[in-house]
Amino acid sequence: MRHLLSAGDLDLPEACLILDTAAQLASVTDRSVKKLPTLRGRTVVNLFFEDSTRTRISFEIAAKRLSADVINFAAKGSSVSKGESLKDTALTLEAMGADAVVIRHSASGAPHRLATAGWIQGSVVNAGDGTHEHPTQALLDAFTLRHHLRAGTGDLAGLRVAIVGDILHSRVARSNVLLLRTLGAQVTVIAPPTLLPYGVNDWPCAVSYDLDDVLPHADAVMMLRVQTERMQAAYFPSVNEYSRRYGLDMRRLNLLPPTAIVLHPGPMNRGMEISADVADSSRAVMVEQVANGVSIRMAVLYLLLGGMADEDRRDQ
Amino acid sequence: MTNKSTVLRGVRPYGADPVDIIVRAGVIAEIVKAGTGSGQVVEADDLIALPGFVDLHTHLREPGREDAETIDTGSRAAALGGFTAVFAMANTSPVADTAGVVEQVWHLGQATGLVDVYPVGAVTVGLGGEQLAELGAMATSPAQVRVFSDDGKCVHDAAIMRRALEYVKAFDGVIAQHAQEPRLTVDAQMNEGLLSGQLGLTGWPGVAEESIVARDVLLAEHVDSRLHVCHVSTAGSVEVIRWAKSRGIKVTAEVTPHHLLLTEDLVATYDPVYKVNPPLRTSADIAALRAALADGTIDAIATDHAPHPHEDKDCEWAAAAFGMLGLQTAFSIAMLTMVNSGLLDWHTLADRLSVRPARIGHANGHGQDLLVGAPANIAVVDPSASWVVEPATFASKSRNSPYAGMTLPGRVVHVLKAGKASVLGGDLTC
């Protein structure tokens, strides 16, 4: 594995390797000295063209726990906004000797472009691109599901997962559908028809417009953030109507089987897609998702960079 | 022009038996038995003569974006592609929405002289879609504009479109519509389908084209005027146009070479060289477009040659410009998709690449059959040749060809424009 661009690029053994590695690395977090020397001397650049404090910090902590040098490059402008172009930024990072570039970008495919256009040699990790993918989020979600519902080992065969909300614009949903499928789970996406992508019926998942129908048969439900701006573009008539039809409140929580858990990639709109009492309930695992995010990102960086021998991989 | 004769020795008009075509004083003076013509001989054994190609849709970028293309470099690319006439779209800077700008383009084209450059006039001021440009002034200028288009933008306001269609009847003009319903294509990046959902790129649904085509053919029928549909890209548009023609509506249509060959699957690379508007569609659309071009529902192949400097393509997909080069590859793509597949023969290919586009745009002197007395606008091609596309060698100032590295069949060898060689042996004469 050279880059991590799409959750769809991972086959079952690779996905399980990442999850297993994350489980091992998670123990580091329990030590008083939370550091491994694995990536000493390696440079990881967090290249964020979009503001995302939580994802950036998660990658930063992950890299630091592996002893990598971390550079945070908050590129305010992109070539879209007439700032420095992605290419020139990439060439700059290459000249400075970045071993891995963790990129968040508003343009779908920007990480793919960074990895394939010949601008840089290092590994590229997609930390969220436009409305395309967010593979480490899917991995940390899978890790969380496995921990709660599969005793922390193996795949997710037979697990029933409902993903609810703005599937159309969600990179989290895309990566989750692909990865959960690889891990053997049965995914249902639930949204108003306006927030489902064209062609969703050919995705490797089931599709429903009715949340109440799906919840009694779900082992886990993943609520997606819905931006209120979508209302202006007529994706739904009002926040209240959205919340009534697709929000997770206590009544709906009680439709779930008793062991089912609730996930949310954050940040949450309390009162919109999820009610405050559900968000604060014992069924909600959002805080664990954040902690697991660090372990997953450690595993990804470790496998991309540490898997090589100690010689500088750039010389090879 | 002199009275000296040029002889295309042993050439096969439309692929028929070899003859000598003798060109004198800008016209085809005689067609005689192969090997018997006298004059300055241009060897054309086993080569095929076709009327010089006419491109209804190019972007020559001048004035305003001379870093991407100029009328001179675009004319060179056109000549090398077998064209003797091109229509230069109006979305320049300033926009070709006044007699002054179209005259400038016309004169620059004449000064280069390799092809006849017919300026297209904008339909609305600044391509803004709100106020009609001075279409009459452009029509009566020395450029004698007959094709009007806001290409790059759709004349989306139905009332403006109706008035434009009506107004150009006074000088037998035609409105060439870039059919794209703007509200259905906000931030659109690629064909809307399964793949756009997977790639997370905003979809450009076929219905955004088809709904405008449907509206416009009905408007053209209502006001009894001429509509030309630019770069038809979907099977649905083909059906609408076929229906309109069956009703006798005065609609014509063009398809680009890339929409005859390339599918949306290429977008999965996120390489912006494949970013074009309208977007690459599906293999089902390609099949419908080829069939429509074969049966004449679509009248013409037009390149939508759209040069862009390297930096506008060497970036992330969303930031990249729409468009691809087409002039120097059009004939080969047409041969590959239409002739080699058996859908067109050389006669009907000439009809779609030359005769009909010339008629649609009133490019007088172009698109005439290779008969004695016709203006000597002739493309001589080698159907047995093949070549590897190397954009670095193109005469165009830009390099954004989606065919780079591909081996294509057929090669343009000689081109005569008004009896004068613009291309000999595959090279420009000046």
XYZ file of C-alpha atoms in Angstrom:
746
model
C 0.000 0.000 0.000
C 1.589 3.220 -1.178
C -1.284 5.690 -0.674
C -4.671 5.675 1.010
C -6.992 7.457 -1.388
C -10.229 5.487 -1.307
C -11.740 2.996 1.099
C -12.560 1.028 -2.034
C -8.857 0.420 -2.664
C -8.632 -1.797 0.417
C -9.298 -5.513 0.101
C -10.436 -7.545 3.087
C -6.952 -8.586 4.329
C -5.676 -4.999 4.018
C -8.668 -3.573 5.839
C -8.332 -6.142 8.626
C -4.592 -5.480 8.842
C -5.269 -1.792 9.437
C -7.905 -2.567 12.067
C -5.664 -5.116 13.812
C -2.692 -2.753 13.727
C -4.846 0.000 15.171
C -5.918 -2.310 17.978
C -2.277 -2.985 18.843
C -1.334 0.664 18.655
C -4.313 1.665 20.787
C -2.503 0.213 23.765
C 0.138 2.925 23.419
C -2.513 5.426 24.376
C -2.919 3.686 27.711
C 0.738 4.097 28.649
C 2.095 6.999 30.655
C 4.600 7.734 27.850
C 2.369 7.697 24.788
C 5.080 7.375 22.161
C 6.640 4.815 19.859
C 9.894 5.465 17.974
C 8.625 3.871 14.754
C 8.536 6.907 12.476
C 11.456 8.812 13.960
C 13.080 10.941 11.283
C 10.057 10.782 8.992
C 8.144 13.907 8.066
C 4.379 13.962 7.839
C 2.714 17.030 6.387
C -0.883 17.830 7.198
C -1.976 19.755 4.121
C -5.387 21.177 4.873
C -7.130 23.278 2.235
C -10.330 23.132 4.266
C -10.676 23.970 7.915
C -11.042 20.807 9.932
C -9.510 21.151 13.333
C -10.607 17.758 14.616
C -9.312 15.710 11.700
C -6.063 17.652 11.553
C -5.444 17.260 15.275
C -6.239 13.579 15.079
C -3.638 13.041 12.350
C -1.186 15.269 14.189
C -1.448 13.300 17.426
C -1.244 10.030 15.508
C 1.963 11.063 13.761
C 3.500 12.450 16.942
C 2.784 9.270 18.892
C 4.821 7.479 16.239
C 7.625 10.060 16.689
C 7.289 11.540 13.196
C 8.035 15.195 12.574
C 4.729 16.885 11.816
C 4.236 19.990 9.740
C 0.816 21.585 9.588
C 0.293 23.381 6.327
C -2.989 25.241 6.374
C -3.337 26.336 2.770
C -6.014 28.955 2.915
C -6.176 29.560 -0.762
C -6.377 26.883 -3.378
C -6.038 27.433 -7.087
C -9.801 27.746 -7.058
C -9.525 30.900 -5.008
C -6.472 32.163 -6.896
C -4.039 31.306 -4.143
C -1.047 29.059 -4.684
C -1.961 26.115 -6.845
C -2.135 22.568 -5.549
C 0.781 21.737 -7.819
C 3.058 24.460 -6.490
C 2.167 23.584 -2.926
C 2.967 19.950 -3.685
C 6.297 20.840 -5.289
C 7.168 22.900 -2.218
C 6.406 19.999 0.111
C 8.376 17.656 -2.118
C 11.386 19.951 -1.997
C 11.166 19.974 1.781
C 11.212 16.177 1.889
C 7.736 15.183 3.019
C 7.473 11.416 3.441
C 3.709 11.500 3.706
C 1.143 14.135 2.864
C -2.189 14.023 4.624
C -4.508 16.099 2.472
C -7.935 17.587 3.081
C -9.330 19.417 0.057
C -12.680 20.743 -1.090
C -12.200 19.305 -4.584
C -13.120 15.658 -5.071
C -10.125 13.799 -6.438
C -7.480 16.268 -5.236
C -5.644 13.539 -3.235
C -5.802 11.248 -6.270
C -4.303 14.019 -8.377
C -1.601 14.664 -5.784
C -0.694 10.980 -5.783
C -0.715 10.425 -9.547
C 0.288 13.684 -11.255
C 3.988 13.097 -10.598
C 4.382 16.152 -8.397
C 5.529 14.312 -5.277
C 7.159 11.018 -4.306
C 5.752 10.516 -0.825
C 2.659 8.705 0.327
C -0.677 10.473 0.137
C -3.406 9.990 2.705
C -6.863 11.245 1.860
C -8.217 13.093 4.877
C -11.426 14.023 3.099
C -11.869 15.272 -0.480
C -14.930 17.208 -1.505
C -17.948 14.964 -1.700
C -15.844 11.949 -2.593
C -14.243 10.015 0.262
C -12.889 10.076 3.781
C -11.329 6.631 4.177
C -9.818 7.018 7.656
C -13.242 8.005 8.975
C -14.680 4.789 7.560
C -11.830 2.821 9.113
C -12.361 4.344 12.540
C -16.088 3.703 12.248
C -15.398 0.075 11.354
C -12.979 -0.149 14.262
C -15.659 1.197 16.609
C -18.299 -1.179 15.244
C -15.942 -4.128 15.574
C -15.057 -3.204 19.131
C -18.674 -2.982 20.240
C -20.367 -5.630 18.162
C -17.678 -8.140 17.161
C -15.496 -8.307 20.283
C -12.745 -6.362 18.571
C -11.614 -8.986 16.053
C -12.263 -10.253 12.573
C -14.518 -8.739 9.958
C -18.070 -7.398 10.182
C -19.853 -10.183 8.326
C -23.607 -9.952 8.682
C -23.575 -6.719 10.655
C -26.515 -4.493 9.713
C -25.557 -0.824 9.499
C -27.906 2.063 8.702
C -26.366 5.268 7.357
C -28.784 8.181 7.596
C -28.724 11.676 6.146
C -27.083 13.641 3.352
C -25.692 10.703 1.399
C -25.419 12.864 -1.743
C -22.802 15.211 -0.318
C -21.207 12.870 2.215
C -17.680 11.587 1.756
C -18.131 9.695 5.017
C -21.057 7.765 3.560
C -19.178 6.877 0.373
C -16.157 5.534 2.229
C -18.311 3.681 4.726
C -20.441 1.986 2.086
C -17.295 0.745 0.327
C -15.402 -0.380 3.421
C -18.367 -1.930 5.234
C -19.153 -3.895 2.116
C -15.589 -5.177 1.986
C -15.847 -6.176 5.647
C -19.053 -8.107 4.961
C -21.596 -5.811 6.599
C -25.045 -5.140 5.154
C -25.492 -1.424 4.682
C -28.712 0.504 4.188
C -28.575 4.189 3.307
C -31.587 6.230 4.366
C -32.363 9.751 3.182
C -34.970 11.819 1.438
C -34.666 11.030 -2.306
C -33.204 14.482 -2.947
C -30.181 13.679 -0.787
C -29.387 10.358 -2.469
C -26.944 10.354 -5.404
C -28.166 9.567 -8.893
C -27.548 5.874 -9.457
C -27.556 4.950 -5.763
C -29.617 1.866 -6.560
C -26.512 0.426 -8.157
C -24.405 1.022 -5.046
C -23.436 -2.030 -2.996
C -26.042 -1.255 -0.343
C -29.776 -1.150 0.220
C -31.675 2.123 -0.058
C -34.633 3.303 1.983
C -36.595 6.512 2.403
C -38.138 5.369 5.691
C -36.026 5.469 8.819
C -38.637 3.854 11.078
C -38.714 0.830 8.772
C -34.983 0.224 9.003
C -34.192 0.900 12.643
C -35.710 -2.283 14.157
C -33.321 -4.337 12.024
C -30.137 -2.312 12.488
C -27.180 -3.260 14.667
C -25.778 0.218 14.330
C -26.997 3.525 13.007
C -24.680 6.162 11.658
C -26.136 9.665 11.578
C -24.598 12.131 9.122
C -24.335 15.846 9.558
C -26.877 17.720 7.454
C -25.964 21.256 6.570
C -28.841 23.667 6.928
C -27.709 25.425 3.720
C -29.027 22.440 1.807
C -32.474 23.772 2.594
C -31.814 26.837 0.426
C -31.129 24.581 -2.561
C -34.486 22.843 -2.045
C -33.087 19.508 -0.921
C -35.699 19.578 1.863
C -38.410 22.044 2.838
C -37.403 22.933 6.384
C -35.149 21.894 9.232
C -38.178 20.833 11.223
C -39.485 18.618 8.485
C -36.077 17.039 7.995
C -35.753 16.426 11.694
C -39.212 14.892 11.946
C -38.649 12.505 9.072
C -34.952 11.664 9.400
C -33.752 12.836 12.813
C -32.810 10.340 15.511
C -34.758 11.105 18.678
C -35.540 8.964 21.754
C -38.620 7.438 20.151
C -36.568 6.218 17.233
C -33.687 5.159 19.452
C -36.126 2.824 21.172
C -36.958 1.204 17.848
C -33.396 -0.109 17.659
C -32.469 -3.520 19.044
C -31.172 -3.119 22.626
C -27.535 -3.768 21.692
C -27.441 -1.363 18.769
C -25.122 1.639 18.885
C -25.286 5.150 17.454
C -22.400 6.726 15.560
C -21.854 10.224 14.196
C -18.703 11.501 12.455
C -19.127 14.924 14.031
C -19.609 17.747 14.334
C -23.227 17.141 15.287
C -26.171 19.415 14.715
C -27.983 18.683 17.939
C -31.685 19.036 17.386
C -31.374 18.490 13.648
C -30.213 15.021 12.665
C -29.782 13.889 16.261
C -31.545 14.992 19.428
C -29.480 16.059 22.401
C -30.700 13.231 24.617
C -29.725 10.633 22.018
C -26.332 12.265 21.525
C -25.721 12.090 25.270
C -27.162 8.604 25.765
C -25.148 5.519 26.610
C -25.875 4.132 23.133
C -23.945 6.938 21.456
C -20.257 6.203 20.854
C -19.035 9.486 19.413
C -16.318 10.025 21.986
C -14.938 6.560 21.312
C -14.972 7.299 17.599
C -12.665 10.244 18.231
C -10.272 8.156 20.310
C -10.332 5.362 17.745
C -9.575 7.907 15.049
C -6.120 8.445 16.529
C -5.404 4.701 16.609
C -6.581 4.215 13.031
C -4.484 7.107 11.757
C -1.460 5.766 13.621
C -2.030 2.424 11.935
C -2.358 3.996 8.487
C 0.779 6.096 8.845
C 2.642 3.153 10.345
C 1.708 0.840 7.493
C 2.385 3.412 4.786
C 5.709 4.619 6.179
C 6.930 2.239 8.837
C 6.368 -0.859 6.783
C 9.526 0.036 4.890
C 12.990 -0.666 6.181
C 14.839 2.104 7.987
C 16.659 3.426 4.943
C 15.203 6.554 3.540
C 12.425 5.330 1.238
C 12.947 8.380 -0.908
C 16.260 6.885 -2.043
C 14.633 3.747 -3.337
C -3.414 33.560 -57.614
C -1.737 32.717 -60.871
C -2.910 30.848 -63.889
C -0.399 28.111 -63.248
C -1.887 24.684 -62.828
C -1.479 22.406 -59.853
C -2.089 18.723 -60.455
C -3.170 16.360 -57.714
C -1.632 13.310 -59.358
C -3.399 9.971 -59.007
C -5.768 11.070 -56.310
C -8.983 9.185 -55.596
C -11.962 11.543 -55.171
C -14.068 10.156 -52.328
C -12.057 6.946 -52.582
C -13.078 6.290 -56.205
C -10.701 5.406 -59.054
C -7.543 7.506 -59.383
C -7.627 10.688 -61.468
C -5.608 13.846 -61.866
C -7.381 16.878 -60.441
C -6.103 19.999 -62.154
C -6.501 23.186 -60.150
C -6.175 26.571 -61.770
C -7.167 30.084 -60.722
C -8.568 28.821 -57.448
C -11.000 26.355 -58.930
C -11.025 22.769 -60.100
C -10.272 23.353 -63.760
C -10.227 19.801 -65.052
C -10.457 16.232 -63.874
C -8.565 13.940 -66.209
C -7.207 10.415 -66.451
C -4.564 9.686 -63.867
C -1.058 10.548 -65.012
C -2.126 12.771 -67.895
C -2.500 16.186 -66.239
C 0.210 18.778 -66.698
C 1.311 21.494 -64.334
C 2.992 21.537 -60.943
C 2.515 17.982 -59.745
C 1.567 17.089 -56.205
C 1.918 13.346 -55.796
C -1.273 11.876 -54.396
C -1.120 8.215 -55.352
C -3.559 6.167 -53.314
C -4.622 9.222 -51.387
C -8.252 10.270 -51.090
C -9.527 13.725 -52.022
C -12.398 15.208 -50.061
C -13.805 18.712 -50.020
C -11.888 20.795 -47.458
C -13.360 20.364 -44.014
C -15.494 23.054 -42.412
C -15.572 23.367 -38.633
C -18.658 25.077 -37.267
C -17.248 25.257 -33.781
C -13.753 26.360 -32.770
C -12.353 28.559 -30.060
C -9.429 30.527 -31.419
C -9.188 32.600 -28.194
C -8.140 35.802 -29.946
C -8.717 38.507 -28.842
C -8.022 38.088 -25.145
C -6.434 34.715 -24.499
C -3.535 34.726 -26.887
C -1.636 32.614 -24.365
C -3.944 29.706 -25.250
C -4.355 30.192 -29.006
C -4.295 32.879 -31.654
C -6.080 33.126 -34.940
C -2.728 32.389 -36.562
C -1.902 29.270 -34.523
C -5.489 28.093 -34.644
C -5.512 28.519 -38.424
C -2.334 26.470 -38.664
C -3.833 23.710 -36.558
C -6.982 23.827 -38.667
C -5.099 23.588 -41.951
C -3.069 20.636 -40.686
C -6.349 19.028 -39.719
C -7.665 19.280 -43.279
C -9.915 22.271 -42.697
C -10.327 25.098 -45.140
C -12.886 27.030 -43.099
C -13.522 27.389 -39.402
C -16.095 29.258 -37.368
C -14.539 31.070 -34.424
C -16.736 31.225 -31.364
C -17.658 34.515 -29.789
C -16.559 33.924 -26.194
C -13.380 35.942 -26.532
C -12.315 38.925 -24.457
C -13.787 41.280 -25.450
C -16.742 39.174 -26.510
C -17.459 39.158 -30.247
C -20.734 40.981 -29.745
C -20.063 44.020 -31.941
C -19.231 44.622 -35.573
C -15.813 45.880 -34.462
C -14.721 42.642 -32.861
C -16.031 40.355 -35.597
C -14.347 42.518 -38.218
C -11.067 42.244 -36.345
C -11.353 38.465 -36.214
C -12.298 38.337 -39.867
C -9.326 40.472 -40.910
C -6.869 38.526 -38.762
C -8.129 35.335 -40.349
C -7.710 36.732 -43.823
C -4.212 37.948 -42.976
C -3.179 34.451 -41.955
C -4.958 33.046 -44.969
C -4.503 29.338 -44.274
C -8.212 28.848 -43.686
C -11.216 31.113 -43.954
C -12.057 32.206 -40.434
C -15.728 33.006 -40.041
C -16.425 34.858 -36.826
C -19.456 33.736 -34.861
C -21.307 36.629 -33.299
C -22.594 36.601 -29.737
C -26.361 36.398 -29.372
C -26.450 38.609 -26.301
C -24.300 41.452 -25.070
C -21.269 40.065 -23.251
C -22.832 36.579 -23.403
C -24.926 37.868 -20.537
C -28.141 36.323 -21.783
C -30.159 39.468 -21.176
C -29.912 41.877 -24.080
C -29.574 41.042 -27.766
C -26.247 42.019 -29.265
C -26.308 44.071 -32.475
C -26.818 41.052 -34.667
C -27.692 43.113 -37.725
C -24.535 45.183 -37.496
C -22.446 42.011 -37.342
C -24.374 40.552 -40.276
C -23.754 43.564 -42.475
C -20.122 44.068 -41.417
C -17.346 42.847 -43.737
C -17.353 39.643 -41.670
C -20.943 38.980 -42.823
C -21.760 37.001 -39.728
C -24.514 34.425 -40.159
C -23.949 32.155 -37.166
C -24.707 33.568 -33.742
C -23.972 31.808 -30.480
C -23.393 32.472 -26.803
C -21.456 29.190 -26.767
C -19.998 28.456 -23.381
C -23.247 29.776 -22.048
C -26.787 28.845 -22.893
C -29.309 31.394 -24.083
C -31.454 30.173 -21.232
C -34.146 32.838 -21.202
C -36.913 31.528 -23.441
C -38.067 34.998 -24.454
C -34.546 36.102 -25.466
C -34.098 32.864 -27.413
C -37.382 33.392 -29.205
C -36.455 36.959 -30.162
C -33.005 35.915 -31.334
C -34.449 33.171 -33.537
C -36.919 35.635 -35.006
C -34.482 38.473 -35.479
C -31.896 36.563 -37.527
C -34.507 35.606 -40.113
C -33.948 39.038 -41.635
C -30.527 37.943 -42.903
C -30.921 34.157 -42.917
C -28.862 33.756 -39.793
C -28.878 30.801 -37.450
C -28.758 30.617 -33.674
C -26.259 28.002 -32.530
C -27.359 27.035 -29.064
C -25.143 25.726 -26.290
C -27.928 23.682 -24.727
C -27.384 23.662 -20.983
C -30.116 24.493 -18.525
C -28.107 26.521 -16.019
C -30.105 25.758 -12.880
C -29.746 22.018 -13.458
C -25.989 22.304 -13.901
C -24.793 24.521 -11.054
C -21.133 23.570 -10.391
C -21.568 20.567 -12.695
C -18.349 18.656 -13.321
C -19.154 15.478 -15.240
C -21.975 13.376 -16.642
C -24.526 12.606 -13.951
C -24.709 8.880 -13.428
C -23.466 6.103 -11.232
C -19.882 7.235 -11.722
C -20.445 10.871 -10.712
C -21.983 9.623 -7.477
C -19.006 7.385 -6.826
C -16.421 10.020 -7.678
C -18.178 12.720 -5.703
C -18.263 15.055 -8.694
C -21.367 17.166 -9.228
C -23.447 15.721 -12.025
C -24.328 17.347 -15.372
C -27.512 15.463 -16.191
C -28.461 14.757 -19.795
C -31.856 16.258 -19.127
C -30.221 19.677 -18.727
C -29.307 19.473 -22.418
C -32.415 17.694 -23.630
C -34.874 20.076 -21.992
C -33.277 23.062 -23.741
C -33.111 21.254 -27.084
C -36.790 20.366 -26.744
C -37.745 23.923 -25.878
C -35.669 25.382 -28.677
C -36.964 23.145 -31.465
C -40.480 24.112 -30.449
C -39.525 27.786 -30.471
C -37.866 27.371 -33.873
C -41.025 25.762 -35.174
C -43.225 28.481 -33.728
C -41.260 31.349 -35.279
C -40.188 29.354 -38.356
C -36.517 30.088 -37.962
C -33.225 28.215 -38.036
C -31.790 26.555 -34.944
C -28.450 24.803 -34.756
C -27.699 22.644 -31.738
C -24.056 22.723 -30.720
C -22.169 19.653 -29.453
C -25.084 17.247 -28.986
C -23.984 14.803 -26.323
C -26.893 12.565 -25.306
C -29.101 9.899 -26.822
C -32.098 11.849 -25.548
C -31.150 14.972 -27.504
C -30.802 12.830 -30.610
C -34.363 11.595 -30.161
C -35.706 15.128 -29.796
C -33.837 16.342 -32.880
C -34.966 13.345 -34.907
C -38.546 14.089 -33.936
C -38.133 17.779 -34.769
C -36.700 17.027 -38.195
C -39.547 14.645 -38.902
C -41.909 17.562 -38.275
C -40.000 19.733 -40.717
C -38.553 22.005 -38.081
C -35.465 23.845 -39.347
C -33.023 22.373 -36.905
C -29.483 21.229 -37.545
C -27.029 19.709 -35.126
C -23.376 18.931 -34.624
C -21.420 16.379 -32.627
C -17.812 16.616 -31.522
C -15.190 13.975 -32.256
C -14.659 13.386 -28.536
C -18.342 12.692 -27.950
C -18.114 10.085 -30.710
C -15.242 8.249 -29.026
C -14.583 8.949 -25.357
C -16.735 7.900 -22.410
C -17.141 9.259 -18.907
C -15.099 6.333 -17.555
C -11.974 8.386 -18.248
C -13.026 10.847 -15.555
C -12.195 8.242 -12.906
C -8.563 9.259 -13.396
C -9.471 12.776 -12.187
C -7.166 13.968 -14.978
C -8.629 17.305 -16.125
C -7.599 16.669 -19.727
C -10.921 14.798 -19.846
C -12.908 17.715 -18.431
C -15.127 19.132 -21.143
C -18.500 20.774 -21.503
C -20.863 19.128 -22.275
C -19.194 16.272 -20.446
C -18.136 12.911 -21.801
C -21.154 10.622 -21.617
C -21.776 6.871 -21.797
C -21.205 4.224 -24.447
C -24.974 4.161 -25.052
C -24.862 7.879 -25.859
C -21.920 7.310 -28.181
C -23.824 4.617 -30.047
C -26.834 6.929 -30.452
C -24.655 9.847 -31.604
C -22.862 7.723 -34.185
C -26.135 6.355 -35.498
C -27.586 9.868 -35.691
C -24.568 11.165 -37.556
C -24.830 8.218 -39.924
C -28.517 8.726 -40.701
C -28.161 12.501 -40.953
C -30.147 13.419 -37.845
C -26.919 15.038 -36.756
C -25.626 17.077 -39.663
C -22.036 17.824 -38.861
C -18.910 16.929 -36.996
C -17.622 20.060 -35.272
C -14.538 20.044 -33.097
C -15.340 22.429 -30.222
C -11.556 22.897 -30.321
C -10.917 24.490 -26.926
C -7.290 25.325 -26.219
C -6.205 25.966 -22.639
C -2.766 26.782 -21.250
C -1.074 24.017 -19.288
C -1.688 25.532 -15.868
C -5.441 25.499 -16.426
C -5.329 21.708 -16.746
C -2.419 20.876 -14.430
C -4.473 21.116 -11.255
C -7.293 19.481 -9.359
C -10.406 18.592 -11.365
C -12.741 21.229 -9.956
C -10.241 24.028 -10.609
C -9.547 23.012 -14.203
C -10.979 24.618 -17.320
C -13.474 22.814 -19.552
C -12.421 21.851 -23.051
C -10.072 19.874 -25.273
C -8.185 20.341 -28.517
C -9.792 18.936 -31.620
C -8.622 20.443 -34.900
C -5.615 18.250 -35.608
C -7.268 15.002 -34.583
C -10.813 15.480 -35.914
C -10.344 13.678 -39.207
C -8.669 10.680 -37.614
C -11.327 10.385 -34.932
C -14.053 10.717 -37.547
C -12.429 8.023 -39.643
C -11.943 5.764 -36.631
C -15.475 6.111 -35.313
C -17.526 6.504 -38.494
C -15.662 5.141 -41.524
C -13.790 2.219 -40.025
C -17.012 1.176 -38.322
C -18.812 1.196 -41.678
C -21.342 3.846 -40.638
C -20.194 6.384 -43.229
C -18.391 6.105 -46.545
C -16.082 8.809 -47.861
C -18.915 10.611 -49.613
C -21.092 10.795 -46.543
C -18.152 11.616 -44.324
C -17.432 14.569 -46.612
C -21.072 15.542 -46.298
C -20.783 15.717 -42.481
C -17.309 17.246 -42.321
C -17.703 19.736 -45.139
C -20.879 20.007 -47.189
C -23.480 20.370 -44.486
C -21.488 22.525 -42.069
C -20.665 24.908 -44.920
C -24.326 25.115 -45.822
C -25.417 25.675 -42.207
C -22.938 28.514 -41.758
C -23.186 29.968 -45.274
C -19.477 29.412 -45.802
C -19.732 30.160 -49.493
C -17.119 28.486 -51.618
C -16.657 25.706 -49.082
C -18.345 22.364 -48.834
C -18.779 21.951 -52.565
C -18.493 18.665 -54.332
C -15.237 17.924 -56.122
C -16.463 18.794 -59.591
C -15.041 20.904 -62.380
C -15.733 24.552 -61.639
C -15.934 24.145 -57.872
C -13.635 26.240 -55.688
C -10.495 24.243 -55.033
C -10.899 23.699 -51.302
C -9.595 20.179 -51.023
C -8.315 17.921 -48.263
C -6.184 15.001 -49.415
C -5.946 12.230 -46.858
C -4.097 8.965 -46.508
C -6.528 6.386 -45.144
C -3.845 3.729 -44.723
C -1.555 5.832 -42.535
C -1.558 5.763 -38.780
C 0.132 8.077 -36.334
C 0.781 8.517 -32.646
C -0.706 11.673 -31.162
C 2.018 13.871 -29.683
C 0.471 17.140 -28.539
C 3.928 18.696 -28.193
C 4.166 18.673 -31.978
C 0.809 20.379 -32.542
C 0.583 23.730 -34.279
C -1.923 24.774 -31.653
C -0.477 26.846 -28.849
C -2.051 24.527 -26.296
C -1.489 20.866 -25.532
C -4.730 19.707 -23.931
C -5.466 16.759 -26.209
C -7.236 13.775 -24.677
C -5.723 11.553 -27.366
C -2.071 11.974 -26.357
C -0.232 8.717 -26.890
C -3.034 7.114 -28.858
C -2.379 5.616 -32.278
C -4.979 6.977 -34.691
C -5.787 5.957 -38.239
C -5.715 8.259 -41.248
C -3.603 11.293 -41.902
C -4.143 14.614 -43.637
C -1.437 14.892 -46.303
C -2.211 17.831 -48.587
C -4.675 20.687 -48.272
C -5.596 23.214 -50.910
C -7.443 26.336 -49.892
C -8.830 28.326 -52.812
C -6.397 26.474 -55.040
C -3.345 27.282 -52.974
C -1.554 24.616 -50.976
C -1.711 25.284 -47.257
C -0.403 21.831 -46.355
C 1.883 19.621 -48.442
C 3.112 16.246 -47.302
C 1.675 16.797 -43.868
C 3.524 20.082 -43.329
C 2.374 23.662 -43.528
C 3.549 25.503 -46.597
C 4.250 28.683 -44.671
